Structure formats: structure tokens, C-alpha cells
CSV table of C-alpha atoms and ligand atoms in Angstrom, one decimal:
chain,number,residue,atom,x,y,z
A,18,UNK,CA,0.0,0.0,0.0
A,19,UNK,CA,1.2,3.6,-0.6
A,20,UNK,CA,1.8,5.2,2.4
A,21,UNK,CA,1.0,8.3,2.4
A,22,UNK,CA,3.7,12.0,2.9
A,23,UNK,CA,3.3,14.0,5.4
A,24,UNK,CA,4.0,17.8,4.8
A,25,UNK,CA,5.3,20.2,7.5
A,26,UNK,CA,3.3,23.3,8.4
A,27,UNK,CA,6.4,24.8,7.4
A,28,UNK,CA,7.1,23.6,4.2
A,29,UNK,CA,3.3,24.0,3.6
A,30,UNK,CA,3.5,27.2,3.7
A,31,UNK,CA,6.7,27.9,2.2
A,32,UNK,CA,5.0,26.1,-1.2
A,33,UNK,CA,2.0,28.6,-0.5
A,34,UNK,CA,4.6,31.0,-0.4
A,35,UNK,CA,6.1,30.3,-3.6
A,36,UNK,CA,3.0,29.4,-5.3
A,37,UNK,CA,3.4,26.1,-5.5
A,38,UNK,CA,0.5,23.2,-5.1
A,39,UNK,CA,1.0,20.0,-2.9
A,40,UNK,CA,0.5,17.8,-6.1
A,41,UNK,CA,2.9,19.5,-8.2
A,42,UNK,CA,5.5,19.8,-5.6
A,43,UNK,CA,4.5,15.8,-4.6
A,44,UNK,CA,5.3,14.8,-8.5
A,45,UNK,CA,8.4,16.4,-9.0
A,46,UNK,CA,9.7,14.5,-5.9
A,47,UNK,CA,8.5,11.6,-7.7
A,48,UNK,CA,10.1,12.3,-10.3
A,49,UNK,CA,13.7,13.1,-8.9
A,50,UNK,CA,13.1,9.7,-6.4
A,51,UNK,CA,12.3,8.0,-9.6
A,52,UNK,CA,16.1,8.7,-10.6
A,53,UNK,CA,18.1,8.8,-7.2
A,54,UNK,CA,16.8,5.0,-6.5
A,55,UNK,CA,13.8,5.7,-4.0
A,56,UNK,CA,10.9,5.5,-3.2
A,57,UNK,CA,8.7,8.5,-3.3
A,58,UNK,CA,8.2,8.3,0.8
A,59,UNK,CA,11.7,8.0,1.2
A,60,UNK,CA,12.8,10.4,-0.8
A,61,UNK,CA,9.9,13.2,-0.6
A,62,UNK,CA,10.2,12.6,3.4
A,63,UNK,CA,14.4,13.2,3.1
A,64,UNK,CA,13.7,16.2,1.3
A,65,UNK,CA,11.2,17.8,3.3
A,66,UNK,CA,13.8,16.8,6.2
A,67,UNK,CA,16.5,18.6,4.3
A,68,UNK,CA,14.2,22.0,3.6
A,69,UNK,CA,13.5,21.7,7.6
A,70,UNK,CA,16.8,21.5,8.9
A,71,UNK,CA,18.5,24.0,6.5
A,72,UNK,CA,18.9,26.9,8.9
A,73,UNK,CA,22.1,27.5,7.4
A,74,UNK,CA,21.7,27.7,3.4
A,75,UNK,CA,25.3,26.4,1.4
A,76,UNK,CA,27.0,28.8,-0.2
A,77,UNK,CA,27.7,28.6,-4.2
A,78,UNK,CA,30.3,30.5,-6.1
A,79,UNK,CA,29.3,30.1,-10.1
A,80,UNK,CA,32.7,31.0,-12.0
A,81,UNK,CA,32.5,31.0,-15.6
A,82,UNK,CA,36.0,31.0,-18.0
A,83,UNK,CA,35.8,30.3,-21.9
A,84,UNK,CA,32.5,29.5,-22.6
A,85,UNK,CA,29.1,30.9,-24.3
A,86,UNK,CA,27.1,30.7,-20.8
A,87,UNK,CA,24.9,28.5,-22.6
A,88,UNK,CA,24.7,26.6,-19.2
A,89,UNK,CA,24.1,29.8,-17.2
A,90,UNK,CA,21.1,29.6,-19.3
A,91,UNK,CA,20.3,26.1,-18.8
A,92,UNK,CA,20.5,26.7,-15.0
A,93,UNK,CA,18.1,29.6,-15.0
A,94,UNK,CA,15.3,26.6,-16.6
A,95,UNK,CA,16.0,25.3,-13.2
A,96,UNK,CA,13.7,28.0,-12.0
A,97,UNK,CA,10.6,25.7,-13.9
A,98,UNK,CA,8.9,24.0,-12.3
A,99,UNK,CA,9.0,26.3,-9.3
A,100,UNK,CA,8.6,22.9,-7.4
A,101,UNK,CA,12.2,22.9,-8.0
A,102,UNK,CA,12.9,26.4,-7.1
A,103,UNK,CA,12.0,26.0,-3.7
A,104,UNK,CA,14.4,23.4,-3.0
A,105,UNK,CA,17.4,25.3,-4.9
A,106,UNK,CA,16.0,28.2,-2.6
A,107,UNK,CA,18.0,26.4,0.0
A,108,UNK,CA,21.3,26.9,-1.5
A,109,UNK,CA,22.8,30.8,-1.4
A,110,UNK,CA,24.4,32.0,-4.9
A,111,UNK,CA,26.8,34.2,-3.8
A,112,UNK,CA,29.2,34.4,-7.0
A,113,UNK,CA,27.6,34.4,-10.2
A,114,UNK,CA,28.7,36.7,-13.1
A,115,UNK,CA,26.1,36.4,-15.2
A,116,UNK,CA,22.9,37.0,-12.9
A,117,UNK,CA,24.2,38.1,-9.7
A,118,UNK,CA,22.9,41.9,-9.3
A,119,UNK,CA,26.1,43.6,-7.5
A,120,UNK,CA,29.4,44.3,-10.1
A,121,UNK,CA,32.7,45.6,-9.6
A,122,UNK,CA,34.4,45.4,-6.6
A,123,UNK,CA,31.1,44.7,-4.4
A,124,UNK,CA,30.7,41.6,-6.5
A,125,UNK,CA,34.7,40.8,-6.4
A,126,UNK,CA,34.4,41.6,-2.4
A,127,UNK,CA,31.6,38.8,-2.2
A,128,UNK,CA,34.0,36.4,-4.0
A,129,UNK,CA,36.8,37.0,-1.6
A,130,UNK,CA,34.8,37.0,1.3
A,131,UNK,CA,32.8,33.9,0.5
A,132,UNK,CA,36.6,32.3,-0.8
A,133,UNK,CA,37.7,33.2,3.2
A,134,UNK,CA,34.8,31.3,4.8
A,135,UNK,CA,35.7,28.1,2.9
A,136,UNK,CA,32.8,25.2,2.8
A,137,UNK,CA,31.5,26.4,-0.7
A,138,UNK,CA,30.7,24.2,-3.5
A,139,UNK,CA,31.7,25.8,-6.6
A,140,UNK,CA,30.5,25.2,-10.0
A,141,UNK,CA,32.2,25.9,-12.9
A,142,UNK,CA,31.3,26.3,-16.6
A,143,UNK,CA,33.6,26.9,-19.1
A,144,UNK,CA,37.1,25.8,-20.0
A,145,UNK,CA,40.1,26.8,-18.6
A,146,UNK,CA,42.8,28.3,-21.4
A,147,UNK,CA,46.2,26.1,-21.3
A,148,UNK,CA,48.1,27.5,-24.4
A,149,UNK,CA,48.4,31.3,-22.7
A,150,UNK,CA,46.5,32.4,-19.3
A,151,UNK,CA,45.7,35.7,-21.6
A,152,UNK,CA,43.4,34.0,-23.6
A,153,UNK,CA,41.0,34.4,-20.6
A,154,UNK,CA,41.3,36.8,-17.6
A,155,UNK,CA,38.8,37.8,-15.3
A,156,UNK,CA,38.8,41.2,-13.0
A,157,UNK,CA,42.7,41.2,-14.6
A,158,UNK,CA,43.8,38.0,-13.3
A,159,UNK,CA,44.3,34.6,-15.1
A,160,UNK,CA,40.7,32.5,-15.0
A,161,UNK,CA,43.3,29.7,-14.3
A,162,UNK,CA,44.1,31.0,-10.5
A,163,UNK,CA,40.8,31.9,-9.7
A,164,UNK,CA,40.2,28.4,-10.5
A,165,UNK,CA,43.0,27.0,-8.5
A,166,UNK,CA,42.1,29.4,-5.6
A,167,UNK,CA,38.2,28.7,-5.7
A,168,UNK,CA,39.0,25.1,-5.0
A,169,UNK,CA,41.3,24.5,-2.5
A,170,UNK,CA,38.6,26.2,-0.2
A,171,UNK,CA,35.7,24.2,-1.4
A,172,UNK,CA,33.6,21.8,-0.4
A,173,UNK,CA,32.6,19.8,-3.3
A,174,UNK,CA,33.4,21.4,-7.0
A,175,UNK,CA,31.3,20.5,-10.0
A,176,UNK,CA,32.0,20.8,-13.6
A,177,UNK,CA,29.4,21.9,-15.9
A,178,UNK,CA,28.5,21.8,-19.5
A,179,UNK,CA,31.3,20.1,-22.1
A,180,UNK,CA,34.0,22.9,-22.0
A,181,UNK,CA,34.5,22.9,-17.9
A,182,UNK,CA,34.7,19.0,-17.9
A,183,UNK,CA,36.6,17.8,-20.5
A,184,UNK,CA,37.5,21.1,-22.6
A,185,UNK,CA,34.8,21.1,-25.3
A,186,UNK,CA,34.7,23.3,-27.8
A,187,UNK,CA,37.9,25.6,-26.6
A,188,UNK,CA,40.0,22.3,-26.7
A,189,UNK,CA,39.6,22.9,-30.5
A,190,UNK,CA,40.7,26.5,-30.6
A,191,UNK,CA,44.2,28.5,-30.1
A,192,UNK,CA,44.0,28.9,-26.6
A,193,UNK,CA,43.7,24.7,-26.2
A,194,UNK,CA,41.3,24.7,-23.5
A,195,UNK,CA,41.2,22.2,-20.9
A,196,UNK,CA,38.6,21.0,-18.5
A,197,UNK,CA,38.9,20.5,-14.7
A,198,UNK,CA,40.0,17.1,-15.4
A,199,UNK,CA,43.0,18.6,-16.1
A,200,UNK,CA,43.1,22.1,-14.5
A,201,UNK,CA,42.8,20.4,-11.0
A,202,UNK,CA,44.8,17.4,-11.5
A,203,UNK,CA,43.8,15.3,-8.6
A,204,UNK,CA,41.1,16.8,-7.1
A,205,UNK,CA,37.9,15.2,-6.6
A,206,UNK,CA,35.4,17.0,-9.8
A,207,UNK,CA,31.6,15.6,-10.5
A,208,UNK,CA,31.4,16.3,-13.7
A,209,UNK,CA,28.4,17.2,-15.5
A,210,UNK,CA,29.0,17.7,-19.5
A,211,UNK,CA,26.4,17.8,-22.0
A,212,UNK,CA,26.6,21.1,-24.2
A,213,UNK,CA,25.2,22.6,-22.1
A,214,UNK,CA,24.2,21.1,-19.0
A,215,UNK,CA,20.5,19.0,-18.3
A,216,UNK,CA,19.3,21.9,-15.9
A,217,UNK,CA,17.8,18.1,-14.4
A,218,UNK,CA,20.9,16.9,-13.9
A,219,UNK,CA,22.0,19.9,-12.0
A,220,UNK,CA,19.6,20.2,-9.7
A,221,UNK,CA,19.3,16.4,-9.1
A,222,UNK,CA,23.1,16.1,-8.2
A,223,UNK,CA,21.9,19.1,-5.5
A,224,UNK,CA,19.4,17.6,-4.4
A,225,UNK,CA,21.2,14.1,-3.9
A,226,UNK,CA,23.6,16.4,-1.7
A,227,UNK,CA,21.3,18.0,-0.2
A,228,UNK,CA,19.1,15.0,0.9
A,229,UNK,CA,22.1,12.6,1.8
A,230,UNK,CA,24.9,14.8,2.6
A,231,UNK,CA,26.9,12.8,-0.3
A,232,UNK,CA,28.5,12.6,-3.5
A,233,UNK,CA,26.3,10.6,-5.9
A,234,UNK,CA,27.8,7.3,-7.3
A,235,UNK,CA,30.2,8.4,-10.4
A,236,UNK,CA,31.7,6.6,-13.7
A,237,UNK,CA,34.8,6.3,-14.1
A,238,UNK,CA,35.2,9.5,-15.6
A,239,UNK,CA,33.3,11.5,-12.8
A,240,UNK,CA,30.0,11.8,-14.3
A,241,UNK,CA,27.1,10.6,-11.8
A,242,UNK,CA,25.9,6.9,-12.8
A,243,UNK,CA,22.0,7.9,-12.3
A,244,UNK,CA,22.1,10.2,-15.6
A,245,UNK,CA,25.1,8.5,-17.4
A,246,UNK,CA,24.4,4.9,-17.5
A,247,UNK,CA,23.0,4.2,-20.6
A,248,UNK,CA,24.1,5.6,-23.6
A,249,UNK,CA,22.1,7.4,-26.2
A,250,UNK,CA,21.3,4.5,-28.6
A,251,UNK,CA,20.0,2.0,-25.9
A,252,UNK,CA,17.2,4.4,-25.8
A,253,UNK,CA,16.8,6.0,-29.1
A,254,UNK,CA,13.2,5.6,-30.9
A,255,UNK,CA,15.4,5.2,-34.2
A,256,UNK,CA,16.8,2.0,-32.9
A,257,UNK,CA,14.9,-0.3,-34.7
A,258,UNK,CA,16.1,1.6,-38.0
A,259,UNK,CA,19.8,1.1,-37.2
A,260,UNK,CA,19.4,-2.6,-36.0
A,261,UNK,CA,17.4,-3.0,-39.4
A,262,UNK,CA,20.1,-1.4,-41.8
A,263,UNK,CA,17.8,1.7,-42.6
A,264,UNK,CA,19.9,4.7,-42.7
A,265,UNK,CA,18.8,8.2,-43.4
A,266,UNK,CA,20.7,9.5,-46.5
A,267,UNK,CA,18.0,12.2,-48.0
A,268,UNK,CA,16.4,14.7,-45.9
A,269,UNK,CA,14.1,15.6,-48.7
A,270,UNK,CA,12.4,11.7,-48.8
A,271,UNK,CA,9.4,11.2,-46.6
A,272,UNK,CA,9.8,7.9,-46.2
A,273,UNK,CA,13.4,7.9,-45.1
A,274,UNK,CA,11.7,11.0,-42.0
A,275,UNK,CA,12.2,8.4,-39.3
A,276,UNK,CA,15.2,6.4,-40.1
A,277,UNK,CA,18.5,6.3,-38.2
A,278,UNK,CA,20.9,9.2,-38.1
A,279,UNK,CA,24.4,7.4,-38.2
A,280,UNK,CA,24.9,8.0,-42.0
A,281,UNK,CA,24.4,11.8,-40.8
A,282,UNK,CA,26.9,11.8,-38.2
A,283,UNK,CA,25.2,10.4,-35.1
A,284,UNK,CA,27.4,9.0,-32.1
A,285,UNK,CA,25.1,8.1,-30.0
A,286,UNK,CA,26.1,4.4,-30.0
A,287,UNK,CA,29.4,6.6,-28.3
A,288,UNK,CA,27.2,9.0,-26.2
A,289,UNK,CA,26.2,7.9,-22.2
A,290,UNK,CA,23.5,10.0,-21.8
A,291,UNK,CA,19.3,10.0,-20.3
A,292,UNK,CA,18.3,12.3,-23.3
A,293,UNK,CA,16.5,9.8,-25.2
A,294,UNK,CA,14.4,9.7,-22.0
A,295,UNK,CA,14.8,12.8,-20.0
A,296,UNK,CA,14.6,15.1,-23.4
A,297,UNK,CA,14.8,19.0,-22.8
A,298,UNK,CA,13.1,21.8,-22.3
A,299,UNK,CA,10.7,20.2,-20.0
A,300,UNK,CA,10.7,16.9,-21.6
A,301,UNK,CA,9.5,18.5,-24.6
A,302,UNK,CA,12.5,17.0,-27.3
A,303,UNK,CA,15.8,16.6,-28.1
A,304,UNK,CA,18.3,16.4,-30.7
A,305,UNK,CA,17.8,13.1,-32.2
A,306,UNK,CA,13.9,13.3,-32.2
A,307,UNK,CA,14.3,17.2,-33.7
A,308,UNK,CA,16.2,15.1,-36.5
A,309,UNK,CA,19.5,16.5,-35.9
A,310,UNK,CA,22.1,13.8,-35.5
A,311,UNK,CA,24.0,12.9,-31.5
A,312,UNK,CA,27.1,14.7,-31.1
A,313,UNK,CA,28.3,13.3,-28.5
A,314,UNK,CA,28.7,16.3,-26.2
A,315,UNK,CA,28.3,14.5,-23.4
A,316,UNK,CA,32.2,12.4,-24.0
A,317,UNK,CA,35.7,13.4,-23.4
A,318,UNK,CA,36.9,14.2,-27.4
A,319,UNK,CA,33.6,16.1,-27.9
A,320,UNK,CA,33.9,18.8,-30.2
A,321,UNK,CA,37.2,18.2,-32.5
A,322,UNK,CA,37.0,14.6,-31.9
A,323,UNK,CA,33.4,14.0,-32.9
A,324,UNK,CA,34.4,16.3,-36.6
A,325,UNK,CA,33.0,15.8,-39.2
A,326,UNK,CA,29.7,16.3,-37.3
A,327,UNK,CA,26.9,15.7,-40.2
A,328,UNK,CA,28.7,12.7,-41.8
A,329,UNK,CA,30.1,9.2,-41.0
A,330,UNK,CA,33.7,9.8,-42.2
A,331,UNK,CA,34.9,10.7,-38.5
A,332,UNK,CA,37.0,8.3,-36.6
A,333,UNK,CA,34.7,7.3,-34.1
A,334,UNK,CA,32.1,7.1,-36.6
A,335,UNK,CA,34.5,4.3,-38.7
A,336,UNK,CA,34.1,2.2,-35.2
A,337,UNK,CA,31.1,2.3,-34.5
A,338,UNK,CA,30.5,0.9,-37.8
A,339,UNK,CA,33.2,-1.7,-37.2
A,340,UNK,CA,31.8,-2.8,-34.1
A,341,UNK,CA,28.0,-3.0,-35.8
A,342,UNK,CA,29.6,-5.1,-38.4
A,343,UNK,CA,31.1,-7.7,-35.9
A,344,UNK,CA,28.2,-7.6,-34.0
A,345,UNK,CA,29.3,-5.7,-30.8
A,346,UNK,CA,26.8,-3.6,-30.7
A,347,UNK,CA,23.5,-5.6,-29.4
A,348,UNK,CA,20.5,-5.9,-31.6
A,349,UNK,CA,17.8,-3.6,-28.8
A,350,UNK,CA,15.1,-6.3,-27.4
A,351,UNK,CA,11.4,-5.1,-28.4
B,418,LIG,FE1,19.6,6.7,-32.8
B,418,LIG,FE2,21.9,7.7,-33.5
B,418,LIG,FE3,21.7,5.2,-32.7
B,418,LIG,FE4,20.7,5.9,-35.1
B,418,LIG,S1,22.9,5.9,-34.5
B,418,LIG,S2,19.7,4.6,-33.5
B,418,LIG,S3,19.9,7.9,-34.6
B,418,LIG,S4,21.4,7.0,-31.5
């Protein structure tokens, strides 16, 4: 039997507050349990727990180095469903250059101050320059030290959107930009890539902290297992099309609207994502089902390795092909 949640007056009113109904706020924790692993009791009752006992809120400094703030953006969606605004409520932005309101040296001051206390978890989007510090400075000073600075300080660090994890599209550019994979040799980075980041998959790695006071489980290459387990073509609606030999060539053919991407570029047999499921834009589509081939942002290699992006001549797409032909990849059961 379900048992039934039990809401504080507190949080009641706080969701009054921010104009939130029970039932909506009730589905979006059934959603995020859905992914963490628990059940909705478990997870709605941690979270109103969490909300409770959050006297004191964390603090987060957002830096942002070479990059197009697409995931600035992305994190602003976070903001809808307000269900989910209330729980990031709970966190303080003190450091964010693109939507914080102060400037100058009050907003440099906050930094500082904030860098002082220590305890932070810092997010950062974009890549860090390797080939000269002067390809990116920020307030006069390399975005490489504030970098360096911001996380010896912090409490957890987070990587967000392809260019902070793995170097994205910078890595193919003069100033050979480099993710925090390699900016902060060593330290401990959950990395979130996707260009730009699933505003989901932000505020579910948040959550996770905020409701078990832990790191969720990562791959080997620091991404967390509960959105990077499965790769793109596992759950791709063309599927059947690839399995089947039927490859799109002509956009301008009807019949061919439906067929698989690869001939077009697509790596999702390369790409570990939940798009295929989670979509964007509220569940509303995503790239593969807008007709626009994977391009594997979500991988180490992604942009310059994933070239030529709207063909099959690349190097990764030769494998994949080699591996279809001796039958590596598995036929999808219906
Ligand atoms: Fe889908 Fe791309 Fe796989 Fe084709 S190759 S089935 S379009 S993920």
C-alpha cells in the first residue's frame, strides 16, 4: 500500500509562499526519487527533512572561464517548475557573473569573502585556457588562479556543460582549453558535460547532496551513474532503423523522416546520456527526435574529436560501424 507523505506546516507554507500546489510539488519529488533509486516516501520525506533543517543555506560561487554561458542559461530553466525552485531556494548564490545583481568590486568583495569562509561548493562552466592564461582573464587576473584558488577552499566542486569537464569546444581553438580534469589534476570534480548542461541533472546532483549529505555514485570519468548509465542509442526511438540497416541518406524523402541518423553523423552508440528519455526543455524534445544527428557532447573528445559532425567519415564514426559489423553492438530487445 502507498503510504501516504506528510507535509510540515512549514514547508506547507513555504509552497504557499512560492505558489506552489501539494501535487505538483508531490510529482516532481516523484520524479527526482524515480532517478536517485527511491521510493517517493523515502525520498519526498528526506527532502522535506532537508528543507527543515537547513537553517544555514550552502553557499555557491558560479565561475565562468571560456565559454558561451549557454549553461548559465540552462540553470536559469531550473527556476521551472517552481517545485524545484524552492528546494534550490536552499542553496545561497553568492558568486555568479552572469545573474548576480552587484558588479565591480562589491561583486569581487563577495568572491573573496565567500573564498575566506571556505565550505563552498563551486561550480564551474567553461574551459580553462592552457596555451596562454591571456586568452581568458577575469577582473585582470588569469581565470586559471581563480580556479586554482576557488577550490582549494571548497567543499565539493562541480563541472558543468562540455567545456568545464573535458574542454569542449575551446579544446579545438588556439588557446587549447582544458577542463577541470585537467586544470585540477587530482582533485575530486563531479562532472556534468552535456553542451550545455540538463538543468535536471544539476539540480538532481543538488538535491542528492542536499538529501544525503553525499556525493552521488560516479563513472569512471566522474559523471554521476544515475544520468550517465546508458548511452544514447540504448534508448533511441530510431533503434529499430539502425538494427534493421535503414539509414537516413535524403532529408528531402518522406519515407526515409524516421530512419537512423548514423549516415548523418550520429554517435550516439558513443554518447552515455538519459536524453532519449529525459529530453529537454521540460521533456519537450531533443536532438535526435528534432532530426539532428548525437554529437556526442556528453564524451571526453567532444567537439574536435566527434568532426566531421553531419557525416560518418569521422573516426569514431569508422568504429562504431566496425563494431555494428562484428556484431558488438546488441540488436535492442522489443
Ligand atoms: Fe539513434 Fe543515432 Fe543510434 Fe541511429 S545511431 S539509433 S539515430 S542514437
Amino acid at each position: 500500500m502507498k503510504k501516504e507523505v506528510t507535509l510540515s506546516k512549514k514547508l506547507e507554507s513555504e509552497l504557499e509562499f512560492h505558489g506552489v500546489n501539494r501535487r505538483d510539488f508531490l510529482k516532481y519529488c516523484a520524479a527526482m526519487a524515480a532517478v536517485l533509486g527511491l521510493s517517493e516516501f523515502e525520498f519526498t520525506t528526506k527532502v522535506a527533512h532537508a528543507l527543515e533543517a537547513a537553517s544555514k543555506k550552502p553557499a555557491v560561487i558560479w565561475l565562468e572561464g571560456q565559454d558561451c554561458a549557454g549553461c548559465s542559461i540552462s540553470f536559469t530553466q531550473i527556476l521551472n517548475p517552481p517545485a524545484a525552485s524552492i528546494i534550490l531556494d536552499k542553496i545561497s548564490l553568492r558568486y555568479h557573473e552572469t545573474v548576480m545583481a552587484s558588479a565591480g568590486h562589491l561583486a569581487e568583495k563577495v568572491y573573496h569573502d565567500t573564498v575566506k569562509e571556505g565550505g563552498y561548493v563551486l561550480i564551474v562552466e567553461g574551459s580553462v585556457p592552457s596555451a596562454d592564461d591571456r586568452f581568458c582573464m577575469v577582473g585582470g587576473r588569469p581565470f586559471r588562479a581563480i580556479v586554482e584558488e576557488a577550490a582549494k577552499k571548497a567543499a565539493g566542486i562541480i563541472a558543468v556543460g562540455a567545456c568545464a569537464t573535458y574542454g569542449g569546444i575551446p579544446a579545438a581553438t588556439p588557446s587549447k582549453g582544458i577542463g577541470l580534469d585537467k586544470a585540477l589534476p587530482g582533485k575530486a570534480v563531479i562532472n556534468l558535460p552535456t553542451c550545455p548542461v540538463h538543468p535536471d541533472h544539476l539540480a538532481g546532483t543538488v538535491l542528492y547532496f542536499l538529501t544525503t549529505g553525499k556525493v552521488p555514485p560516479l563513472d569512471k570519468i566522474g559523471r554521476p551513474v544515475m544520468y550517465f548509465r546508458e548511452s544514447v542509442h540504448d534508448n533511441c526511438r530510431r533503434r529499430s532503423h539502425f538494427d534493421a540497416g535503414r539509414f537516413l541518406k535524403d532529408w528531402n524523402d518522406p519515407k526515409q523522416k524516421e530512419w537512423c541518423l548514423f549516415q548523418k553523423g550520429c554517435k550516439g552508440p558513443m554518447a552515455s546520456s538519459d536524453c532519449p528519455i529525459r529530453r529537454w526543455n521540460e521533456g519537450i524534445n531533443f536532438c535526435i527526435d528534432c532530426g539532428a544527428p548525437c554529437q556526442g557532447c556528453s564524451e571526453p573528445g567532444f567537439y574536435a574529436g566527434m568532426t566531421p559532425l553531419y557525416t560518418a567519415e569521422s573516426e569514431i564514426s569508422k568504429r562504431i560501424w566496425a563494431m555494428r559489423e562484428a556484431g558488438l553492438i546488441p540488436r535492442k530487445e522489443s
